[in-house]
mmCIF file of C-alpha atoms in Angstrom:
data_model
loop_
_atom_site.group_PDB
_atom_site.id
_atom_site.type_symbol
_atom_site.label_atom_id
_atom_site.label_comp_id
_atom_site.label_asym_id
_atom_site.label_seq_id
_atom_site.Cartn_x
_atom_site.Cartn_y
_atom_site.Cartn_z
ATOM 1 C CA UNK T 1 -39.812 -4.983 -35.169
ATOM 2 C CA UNK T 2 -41.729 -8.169 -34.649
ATOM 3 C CA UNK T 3 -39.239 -10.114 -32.552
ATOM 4 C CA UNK T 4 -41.663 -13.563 -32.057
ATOM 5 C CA UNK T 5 -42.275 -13.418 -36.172
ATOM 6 C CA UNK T 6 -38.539 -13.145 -37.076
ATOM 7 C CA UNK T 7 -38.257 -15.671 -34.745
ATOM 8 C CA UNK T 8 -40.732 -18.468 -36.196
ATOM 9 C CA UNK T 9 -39.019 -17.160 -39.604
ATOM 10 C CA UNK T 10 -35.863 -18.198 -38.498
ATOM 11 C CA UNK T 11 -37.734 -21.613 -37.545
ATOM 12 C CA UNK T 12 -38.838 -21.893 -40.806
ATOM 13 C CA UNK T 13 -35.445 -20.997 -42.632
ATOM 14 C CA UNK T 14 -33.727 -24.162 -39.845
ATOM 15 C CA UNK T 15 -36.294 -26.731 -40.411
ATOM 16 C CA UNK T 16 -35.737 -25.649 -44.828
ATOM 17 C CA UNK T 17 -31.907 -26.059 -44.210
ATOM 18 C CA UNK T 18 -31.608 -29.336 -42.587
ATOM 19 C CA UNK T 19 -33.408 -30.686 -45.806
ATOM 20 C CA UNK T 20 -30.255 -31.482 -48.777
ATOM 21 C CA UNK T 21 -31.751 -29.559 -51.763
ATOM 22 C CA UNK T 22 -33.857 -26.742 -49.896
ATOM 23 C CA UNK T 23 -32.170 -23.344 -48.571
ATOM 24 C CA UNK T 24 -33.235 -20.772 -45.867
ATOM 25 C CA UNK T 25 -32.633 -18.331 -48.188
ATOM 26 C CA UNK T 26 -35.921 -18.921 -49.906
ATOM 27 C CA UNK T 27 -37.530 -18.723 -46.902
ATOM 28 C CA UNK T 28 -35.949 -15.703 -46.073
ATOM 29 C CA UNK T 29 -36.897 -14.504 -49.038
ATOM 30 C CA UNK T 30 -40.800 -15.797 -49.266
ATOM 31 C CA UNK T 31 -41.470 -13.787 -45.487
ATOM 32 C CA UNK T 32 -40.131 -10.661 -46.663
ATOM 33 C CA UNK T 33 -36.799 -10.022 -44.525
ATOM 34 C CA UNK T 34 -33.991 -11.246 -47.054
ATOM 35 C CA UNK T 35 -32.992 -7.438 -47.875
ATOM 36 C CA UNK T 36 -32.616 -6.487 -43.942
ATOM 37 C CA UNK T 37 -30.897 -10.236 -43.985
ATOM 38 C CA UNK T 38 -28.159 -9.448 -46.084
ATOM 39 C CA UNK T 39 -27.652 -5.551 -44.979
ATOM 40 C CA UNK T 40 -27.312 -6.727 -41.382
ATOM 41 C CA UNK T 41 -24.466 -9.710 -42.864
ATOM 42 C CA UNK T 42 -23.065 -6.936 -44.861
ATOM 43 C CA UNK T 43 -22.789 -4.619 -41.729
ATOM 44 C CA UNK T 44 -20.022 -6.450 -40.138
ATOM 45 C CA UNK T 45 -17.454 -4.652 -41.521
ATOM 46 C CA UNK T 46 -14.560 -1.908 -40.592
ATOM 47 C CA UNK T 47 -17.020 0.159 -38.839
ATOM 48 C CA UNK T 48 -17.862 -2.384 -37.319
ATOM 49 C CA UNK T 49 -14.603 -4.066 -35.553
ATOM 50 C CA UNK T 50 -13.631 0.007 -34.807
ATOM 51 C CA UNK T 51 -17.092 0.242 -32.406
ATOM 52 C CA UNK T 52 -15.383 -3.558 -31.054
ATOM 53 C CA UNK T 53 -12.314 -2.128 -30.330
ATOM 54 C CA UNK T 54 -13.317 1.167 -29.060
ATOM 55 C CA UNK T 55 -15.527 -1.214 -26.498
ATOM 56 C CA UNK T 56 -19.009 0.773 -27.848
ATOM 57 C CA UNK T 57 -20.139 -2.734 -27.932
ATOM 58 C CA UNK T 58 -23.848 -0.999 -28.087
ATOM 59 C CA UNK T 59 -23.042 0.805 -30.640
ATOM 60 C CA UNK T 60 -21.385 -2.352 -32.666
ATOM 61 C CA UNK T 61 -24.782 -4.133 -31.409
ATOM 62 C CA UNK T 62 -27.127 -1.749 -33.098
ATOM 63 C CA UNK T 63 -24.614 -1.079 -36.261
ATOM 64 C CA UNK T 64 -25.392 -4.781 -37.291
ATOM 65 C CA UNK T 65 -28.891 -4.790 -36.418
ATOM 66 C CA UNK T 66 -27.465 -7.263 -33.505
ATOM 67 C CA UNK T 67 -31.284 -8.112 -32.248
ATOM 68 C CA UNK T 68 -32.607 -9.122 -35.601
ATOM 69 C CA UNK T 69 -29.714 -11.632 -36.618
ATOM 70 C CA UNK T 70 -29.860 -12.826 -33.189
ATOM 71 C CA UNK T 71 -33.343 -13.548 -32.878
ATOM 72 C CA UNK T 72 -33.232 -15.291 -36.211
ATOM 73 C CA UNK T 73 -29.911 -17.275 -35.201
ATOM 74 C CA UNK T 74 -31.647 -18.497 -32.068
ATOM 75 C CA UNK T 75 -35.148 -19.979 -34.180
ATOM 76 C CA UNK T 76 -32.882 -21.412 -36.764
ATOM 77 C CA UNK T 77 -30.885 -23.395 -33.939
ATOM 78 C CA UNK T 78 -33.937 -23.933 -31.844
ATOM 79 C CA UNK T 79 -35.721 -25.342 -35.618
ATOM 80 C CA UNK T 80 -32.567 -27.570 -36.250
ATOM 81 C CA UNK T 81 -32.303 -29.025 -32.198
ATOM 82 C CA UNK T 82 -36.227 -29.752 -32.440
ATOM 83 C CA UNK T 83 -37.130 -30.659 -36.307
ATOM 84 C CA UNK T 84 -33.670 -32.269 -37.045
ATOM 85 C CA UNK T 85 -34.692 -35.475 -35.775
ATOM 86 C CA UNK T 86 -38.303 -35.807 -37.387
ATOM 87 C CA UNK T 87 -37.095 -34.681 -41.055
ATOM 88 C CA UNK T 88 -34.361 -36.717 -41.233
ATOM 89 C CA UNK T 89 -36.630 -39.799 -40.525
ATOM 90 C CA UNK T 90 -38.685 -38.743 -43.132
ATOM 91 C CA UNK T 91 -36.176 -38.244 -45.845
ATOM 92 C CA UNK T 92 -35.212 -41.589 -45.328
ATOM 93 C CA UNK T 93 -38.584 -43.329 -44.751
ATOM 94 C CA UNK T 94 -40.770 -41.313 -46.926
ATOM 95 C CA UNK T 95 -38.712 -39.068 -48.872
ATOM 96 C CA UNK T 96 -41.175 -38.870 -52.328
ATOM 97 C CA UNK T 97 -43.713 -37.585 -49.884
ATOM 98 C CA UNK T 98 -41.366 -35.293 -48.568
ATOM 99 C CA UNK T 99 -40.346 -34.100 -51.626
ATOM 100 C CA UNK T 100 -43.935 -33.012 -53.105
ATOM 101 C CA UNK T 101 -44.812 -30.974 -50.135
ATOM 102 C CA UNK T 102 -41.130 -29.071 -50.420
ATOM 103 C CA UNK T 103 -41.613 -28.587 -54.209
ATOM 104 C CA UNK T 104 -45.486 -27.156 -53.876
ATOM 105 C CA UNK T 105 -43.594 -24.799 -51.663
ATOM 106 C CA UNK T 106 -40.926 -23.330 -53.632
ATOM 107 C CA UNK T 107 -43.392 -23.761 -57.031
ATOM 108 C CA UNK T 108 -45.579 -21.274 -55.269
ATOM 109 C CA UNK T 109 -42.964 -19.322 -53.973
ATOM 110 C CA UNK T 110 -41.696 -18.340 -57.390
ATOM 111 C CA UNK T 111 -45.118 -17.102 -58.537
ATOM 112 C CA UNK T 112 -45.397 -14.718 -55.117
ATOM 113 C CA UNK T 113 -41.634 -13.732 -56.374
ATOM 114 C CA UNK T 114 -42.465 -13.434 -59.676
ATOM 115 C CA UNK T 115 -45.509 -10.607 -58.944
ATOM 116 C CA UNK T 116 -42.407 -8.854 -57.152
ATOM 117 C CA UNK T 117 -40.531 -8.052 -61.102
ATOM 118 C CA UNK T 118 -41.887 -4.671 -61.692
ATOM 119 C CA UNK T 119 -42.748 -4.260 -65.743
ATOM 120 C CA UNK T 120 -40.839 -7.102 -67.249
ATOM 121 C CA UNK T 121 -38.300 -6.042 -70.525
ATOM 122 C CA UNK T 122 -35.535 -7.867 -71.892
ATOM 123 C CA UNK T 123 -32.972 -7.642 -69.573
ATOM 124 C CA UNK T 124 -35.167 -8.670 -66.571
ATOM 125 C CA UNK T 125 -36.533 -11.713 -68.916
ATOM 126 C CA UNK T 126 -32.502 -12.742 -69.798
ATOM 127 C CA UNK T 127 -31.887 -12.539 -65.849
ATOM 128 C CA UNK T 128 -35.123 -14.868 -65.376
ATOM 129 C CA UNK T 129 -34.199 -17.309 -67.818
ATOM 130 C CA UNK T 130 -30.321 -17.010 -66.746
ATOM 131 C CA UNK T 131 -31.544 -17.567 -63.024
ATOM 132 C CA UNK T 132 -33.227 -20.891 -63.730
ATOM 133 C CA UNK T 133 -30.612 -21.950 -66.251
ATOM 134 C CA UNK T 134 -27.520 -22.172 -63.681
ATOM 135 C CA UNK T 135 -29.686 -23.725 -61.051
ATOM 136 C CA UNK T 136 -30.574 -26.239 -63.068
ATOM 137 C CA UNK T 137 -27.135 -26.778 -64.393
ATOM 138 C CA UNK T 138 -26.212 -26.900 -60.537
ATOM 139 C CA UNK T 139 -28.842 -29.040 -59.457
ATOM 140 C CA UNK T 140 -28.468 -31.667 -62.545
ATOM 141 C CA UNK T 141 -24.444 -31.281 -61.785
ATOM 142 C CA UNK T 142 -22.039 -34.489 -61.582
ATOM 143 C CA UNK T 143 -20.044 -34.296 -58.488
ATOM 144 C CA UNK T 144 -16.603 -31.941 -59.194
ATOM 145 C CA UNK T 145 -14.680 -34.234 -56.270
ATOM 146 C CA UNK T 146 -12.456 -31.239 -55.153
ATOM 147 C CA UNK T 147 -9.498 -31.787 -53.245
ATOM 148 C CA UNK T 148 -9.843 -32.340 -49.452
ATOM 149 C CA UNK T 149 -6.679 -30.383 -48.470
ATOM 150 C CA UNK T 150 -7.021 -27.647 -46.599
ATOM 151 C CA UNK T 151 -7.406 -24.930 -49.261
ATOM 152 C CA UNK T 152 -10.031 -27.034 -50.935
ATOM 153 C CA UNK T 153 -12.260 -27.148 -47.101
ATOM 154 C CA UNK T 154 -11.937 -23.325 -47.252
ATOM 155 C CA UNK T 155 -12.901 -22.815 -50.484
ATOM 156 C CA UNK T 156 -15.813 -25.331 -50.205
ATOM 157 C CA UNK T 157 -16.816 -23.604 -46.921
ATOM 158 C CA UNK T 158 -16.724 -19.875 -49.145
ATOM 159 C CA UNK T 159 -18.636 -21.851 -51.845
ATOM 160 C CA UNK T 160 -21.055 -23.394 -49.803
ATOM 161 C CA UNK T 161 -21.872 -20.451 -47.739
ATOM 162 C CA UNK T 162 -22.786 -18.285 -50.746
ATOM 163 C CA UNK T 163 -25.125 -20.876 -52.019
ATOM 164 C CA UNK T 164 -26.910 -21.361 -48.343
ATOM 165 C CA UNK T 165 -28.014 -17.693 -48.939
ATOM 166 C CA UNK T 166 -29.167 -17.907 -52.389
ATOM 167 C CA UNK T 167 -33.003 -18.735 -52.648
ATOM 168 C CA UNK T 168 -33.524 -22.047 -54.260
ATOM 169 C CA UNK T 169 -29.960 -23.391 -53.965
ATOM 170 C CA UNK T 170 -28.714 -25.399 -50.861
ATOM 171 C CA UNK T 171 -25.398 -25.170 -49.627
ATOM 172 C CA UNK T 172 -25.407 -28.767 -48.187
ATOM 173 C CA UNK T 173 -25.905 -29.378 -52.120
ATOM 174 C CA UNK T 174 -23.239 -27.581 -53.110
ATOM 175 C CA UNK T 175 -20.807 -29.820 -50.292
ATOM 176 C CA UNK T 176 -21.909 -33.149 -52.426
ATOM 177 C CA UNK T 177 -21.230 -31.540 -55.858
ATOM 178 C CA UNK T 178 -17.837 -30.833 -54.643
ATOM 179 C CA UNK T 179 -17.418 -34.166 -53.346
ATOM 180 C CA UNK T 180 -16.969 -32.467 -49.526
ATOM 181 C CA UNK T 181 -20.519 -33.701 -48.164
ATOM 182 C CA UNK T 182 -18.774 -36.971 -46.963
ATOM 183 C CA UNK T 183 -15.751 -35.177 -45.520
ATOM 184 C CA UNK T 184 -17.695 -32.483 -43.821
ATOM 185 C CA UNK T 185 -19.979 -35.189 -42.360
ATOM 186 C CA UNK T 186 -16.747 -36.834 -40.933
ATOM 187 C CA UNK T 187 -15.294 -34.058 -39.686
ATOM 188 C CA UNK T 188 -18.444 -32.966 -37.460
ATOM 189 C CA UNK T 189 -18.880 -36.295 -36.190
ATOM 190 C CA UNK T 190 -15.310 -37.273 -35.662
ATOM 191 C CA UNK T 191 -14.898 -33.603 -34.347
ATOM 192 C CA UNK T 192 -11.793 -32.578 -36.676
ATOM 193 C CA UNK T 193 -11.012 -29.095 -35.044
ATOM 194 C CA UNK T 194 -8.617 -27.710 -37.601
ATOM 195 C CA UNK T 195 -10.880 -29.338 -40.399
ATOM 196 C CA UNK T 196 -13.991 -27.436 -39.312
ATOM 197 C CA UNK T 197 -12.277 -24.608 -38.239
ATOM 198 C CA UNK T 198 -10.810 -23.937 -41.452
ATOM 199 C CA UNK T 199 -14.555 -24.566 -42.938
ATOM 200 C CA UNK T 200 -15.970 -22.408 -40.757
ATOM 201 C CA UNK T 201 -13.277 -19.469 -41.907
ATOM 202 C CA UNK T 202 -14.038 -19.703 -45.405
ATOM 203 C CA UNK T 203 -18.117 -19.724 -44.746
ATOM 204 C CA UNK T 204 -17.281 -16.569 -42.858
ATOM 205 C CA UNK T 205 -15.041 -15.021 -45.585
ATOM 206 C CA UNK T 206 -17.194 -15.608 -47.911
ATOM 207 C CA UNK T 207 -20.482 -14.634 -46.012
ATOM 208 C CA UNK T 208 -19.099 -11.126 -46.078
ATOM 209 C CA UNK T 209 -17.848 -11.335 -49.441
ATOM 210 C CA UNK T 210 -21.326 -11.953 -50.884
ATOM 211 C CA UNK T 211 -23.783 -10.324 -48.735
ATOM 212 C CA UNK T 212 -21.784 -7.106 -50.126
ATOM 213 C CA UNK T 213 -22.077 -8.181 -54.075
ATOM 214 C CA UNK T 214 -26.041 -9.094 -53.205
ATOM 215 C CA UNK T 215 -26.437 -5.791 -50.984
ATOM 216 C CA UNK T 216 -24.758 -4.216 -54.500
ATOM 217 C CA UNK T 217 -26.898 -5.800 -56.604
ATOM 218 C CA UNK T 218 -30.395 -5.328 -54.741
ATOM 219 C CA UNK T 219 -29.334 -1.563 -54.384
ATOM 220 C CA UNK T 220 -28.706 -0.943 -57.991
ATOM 221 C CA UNK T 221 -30.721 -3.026 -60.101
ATOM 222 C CA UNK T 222 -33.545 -4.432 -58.013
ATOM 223 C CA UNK T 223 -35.614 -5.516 -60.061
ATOM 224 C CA UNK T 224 -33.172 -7.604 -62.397
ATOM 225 C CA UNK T 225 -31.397 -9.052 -59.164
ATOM 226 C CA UNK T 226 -35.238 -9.846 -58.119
ATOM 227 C CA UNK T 227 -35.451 -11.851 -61.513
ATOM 228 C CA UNK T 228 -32.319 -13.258 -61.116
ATOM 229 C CA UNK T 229 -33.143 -14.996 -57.833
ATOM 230 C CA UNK T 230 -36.911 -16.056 -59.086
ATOM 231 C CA UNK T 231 -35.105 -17.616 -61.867
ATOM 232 C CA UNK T 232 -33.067 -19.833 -58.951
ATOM 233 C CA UNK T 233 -36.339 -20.632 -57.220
ATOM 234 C CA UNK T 234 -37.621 -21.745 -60.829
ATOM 235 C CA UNK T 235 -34.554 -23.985 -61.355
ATOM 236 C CA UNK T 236 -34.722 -25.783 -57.992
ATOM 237 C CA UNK T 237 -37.679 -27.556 -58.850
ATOM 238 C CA UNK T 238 -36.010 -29.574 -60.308
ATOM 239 C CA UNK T 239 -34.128 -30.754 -57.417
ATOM 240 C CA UNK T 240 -37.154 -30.956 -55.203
ATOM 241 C CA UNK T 241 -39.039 -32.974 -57.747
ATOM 242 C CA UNK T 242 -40.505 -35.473 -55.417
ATOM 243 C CA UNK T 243 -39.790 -38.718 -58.489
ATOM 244 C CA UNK T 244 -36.274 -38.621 -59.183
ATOM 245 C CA UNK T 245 -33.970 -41.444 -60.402
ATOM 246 C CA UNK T 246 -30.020 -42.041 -58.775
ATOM 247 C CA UNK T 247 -27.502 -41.534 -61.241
ATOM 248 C CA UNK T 248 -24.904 -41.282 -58.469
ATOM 249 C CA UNK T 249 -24.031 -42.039 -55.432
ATOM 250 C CA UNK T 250 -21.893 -40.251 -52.598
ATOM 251 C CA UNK T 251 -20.579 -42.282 -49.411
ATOM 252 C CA UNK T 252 -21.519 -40.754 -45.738
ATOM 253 C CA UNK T 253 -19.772 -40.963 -42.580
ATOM 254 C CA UNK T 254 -21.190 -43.782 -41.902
ATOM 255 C CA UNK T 255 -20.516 -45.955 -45.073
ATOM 256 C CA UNK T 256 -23.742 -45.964 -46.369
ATOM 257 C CA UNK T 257 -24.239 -44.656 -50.226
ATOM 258 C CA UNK T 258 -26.707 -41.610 -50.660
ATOM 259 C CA UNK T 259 -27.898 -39.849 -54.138
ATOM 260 C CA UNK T 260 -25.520 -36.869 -55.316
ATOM 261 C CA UNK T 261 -26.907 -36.739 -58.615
ATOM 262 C CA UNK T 262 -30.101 -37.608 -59.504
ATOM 263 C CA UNK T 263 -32.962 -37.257 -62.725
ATOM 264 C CA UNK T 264 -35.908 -35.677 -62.672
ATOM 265 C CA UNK T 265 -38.837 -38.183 -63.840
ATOM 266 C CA UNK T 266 -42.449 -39.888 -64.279
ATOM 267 C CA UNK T 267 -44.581 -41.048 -61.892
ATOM 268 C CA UNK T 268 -44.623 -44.383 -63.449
ATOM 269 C CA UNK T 269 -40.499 -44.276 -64.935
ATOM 270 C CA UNK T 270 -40.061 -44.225 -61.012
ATOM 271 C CA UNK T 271 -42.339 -47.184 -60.508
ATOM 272 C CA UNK T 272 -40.007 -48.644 -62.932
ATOM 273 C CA UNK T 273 -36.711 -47.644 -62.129
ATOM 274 C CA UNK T 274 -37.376 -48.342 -57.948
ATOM 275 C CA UNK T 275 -39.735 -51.409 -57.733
ATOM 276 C CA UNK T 276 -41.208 -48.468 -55.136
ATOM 277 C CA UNK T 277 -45.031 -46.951 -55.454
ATOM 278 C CA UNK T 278 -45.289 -43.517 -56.481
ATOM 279 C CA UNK T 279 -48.041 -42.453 -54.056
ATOM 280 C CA UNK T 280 -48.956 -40.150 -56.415
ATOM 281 C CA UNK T 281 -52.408 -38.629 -55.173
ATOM 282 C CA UNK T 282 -50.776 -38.272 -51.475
ATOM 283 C CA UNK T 283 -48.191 -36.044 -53.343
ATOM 284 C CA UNK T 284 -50.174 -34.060 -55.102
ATOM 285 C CA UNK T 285 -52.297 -33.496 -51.587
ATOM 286 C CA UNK T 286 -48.877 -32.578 -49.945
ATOM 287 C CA UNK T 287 -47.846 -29.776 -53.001
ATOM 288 C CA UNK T 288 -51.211 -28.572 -52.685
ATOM 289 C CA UNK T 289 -50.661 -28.519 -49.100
ATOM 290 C CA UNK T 290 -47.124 -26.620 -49.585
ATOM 291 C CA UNK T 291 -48.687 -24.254 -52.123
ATOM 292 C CA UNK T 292 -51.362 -23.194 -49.502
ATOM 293 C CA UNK T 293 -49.000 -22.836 -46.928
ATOM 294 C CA UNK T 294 -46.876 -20.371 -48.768
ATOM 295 C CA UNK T 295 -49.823 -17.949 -50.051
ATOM 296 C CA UNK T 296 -50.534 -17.494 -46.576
ATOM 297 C CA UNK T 297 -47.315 -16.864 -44.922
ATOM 298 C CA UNK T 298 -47.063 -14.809 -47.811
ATOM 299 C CA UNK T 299 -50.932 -12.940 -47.296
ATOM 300 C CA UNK T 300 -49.512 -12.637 -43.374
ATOM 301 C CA UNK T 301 -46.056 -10.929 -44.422
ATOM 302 C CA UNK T 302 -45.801 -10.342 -48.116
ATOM 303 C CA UNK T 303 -46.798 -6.745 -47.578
ATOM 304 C CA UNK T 304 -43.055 -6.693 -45.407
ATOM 305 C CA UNK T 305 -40.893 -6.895 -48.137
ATOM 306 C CA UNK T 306 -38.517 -4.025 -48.453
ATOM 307 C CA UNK T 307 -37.218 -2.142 -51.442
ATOM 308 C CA UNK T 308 -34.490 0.233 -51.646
#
């Protein structure tokens, strides 16, 4: 195994996750590990906590492919510690710009998926179609505003979890269409224990949960699952579309309004609706630039991709 390459992969999947809208799944999923990602989630299981308990911690180690997720955990942190900082400036001083180089990336990341869907027939064509149908329903969503009690953390933590591993759908999303973004945002800066403790118990549960339905899915119908999940890329575009106009807003921890639901438009209907220029040949450089960058990383690892 290529430790320094899952490494910058799990670089690539932090610096995806820390922008609202864009998951590490889809980077897992463009570098070819997202099968071995979800059968070494799905591995923590009885079999698991029996090597625990037994102290065969070597054995638990290597029964969850221990080295891989751990290698992967530490470029994700080491991503979000060192890229945090510089994408969050530039969602909020040049987010359009932002925008067209993140939706180059996942446009061209569908077609390198969609070569992957072996012989296309009905059913794979319905799970396409179906794909990019609920993530655009999700993405062009009004916020639900679920209960902040304590069931409602856990089961936005189990929600959001599930999405963060999807390709094409972003779990910090799914927190502002549940009205939870604020709260969660709270609750890690005021420190609320019990609040992200309970959060972090439901992502867990429901990590497990669905790496074993995907792990299901990949195993027994491959190629419709593989559909399935292009059809999610193909939907998100329409999140990352870099000209987009509010239609609401969602308080942060600090007080300050940001979008949680927002239209897809023009060029020149955003000139109009935000007073602000398009900068429309710089994006189209930057999607280009996104584009490029994906046919390589996939020309470097696209021939890793697994298949049961």
């Amino acid at each position: 195994m290529n430790y320094p390459g899952i490494f910058l992969r799990g670089m690539m999947m932090g610096a995806a996750d820390i922008v609202p809208g864009v998951s590490g799944g889809t980077i897992a999923f463009i570098t070819g590990i997202y099968d071995e990602l979800i059968d070494s989630i799905r591995s923590v299981d009885l079999a698991f906590l029996r090597r625990v308990l037994a102290l065969d911690i070597r054995g638990a180690w290597a029964h969850i492919n221990g080295t891989f997720l751990l290698t992967l955990a530490l470029g994700i942190g080491t991503s979000i510690a060192s890229l945090a900082r510089l994408i969050s400036w530039l969602l909020e001083h040049h987010p359009v710009p932002l925008w067209a180089f993140f939706f180059g990336l996942i446009l061209a990341s569908a077609l390198v998926l969609l070569r992957q869907v072996e012989g296309f027939n009905p059913a794979r064509l319905l799970c396409l179609v179906a794909g990019t149908g609920f993530a655009l329903s999700i993405g062009l969503s009004p916020v639900v505003g679920l209960e902040a009690g304590m069931p409602g953390v856990f089961l936005a933590g189990f929600i959001a979890i599930c999405a963060m591993i999807l390709p094409g759908i972003s779990g910090s999303f799914i927190l502002v269409l549940l009205g939870m973004y604020a709260s969660v945002l709270a609750a890690v800066k005021s420190l609320d224990l019990g609040f992200l403790l309970v959060l972090a118990v439901g992502a867990v549960c429901g990590l497990i949960c669905f790496s074993r339905l995907l792990h299901w899915l990949l195993h027994r119908y491959h190629q419709a699952t593989m559909a399935l999940l292009t059809g999610f890329l193909c939907g998100s575009l329409a999140v990352v579309w870099p000209w987009k106009r509010v239609l609401e807003w969602v308080t942060d921890s600090h007080g300050e309004p940001k979008p949680a639901r927002q239209l897809p438009v023009s060029p020149a209907e955003y000139l109009t609706a935000t007073g602000e220029e398009p900068r429309v040949w710089l994006c189209v450089a930057l999607m280009l630039a996104g584009f490029l960058l994906v046919w390589l990383v996939d020309s470097r690892w696209g021939g890793t991709r697994q298949r049961p």
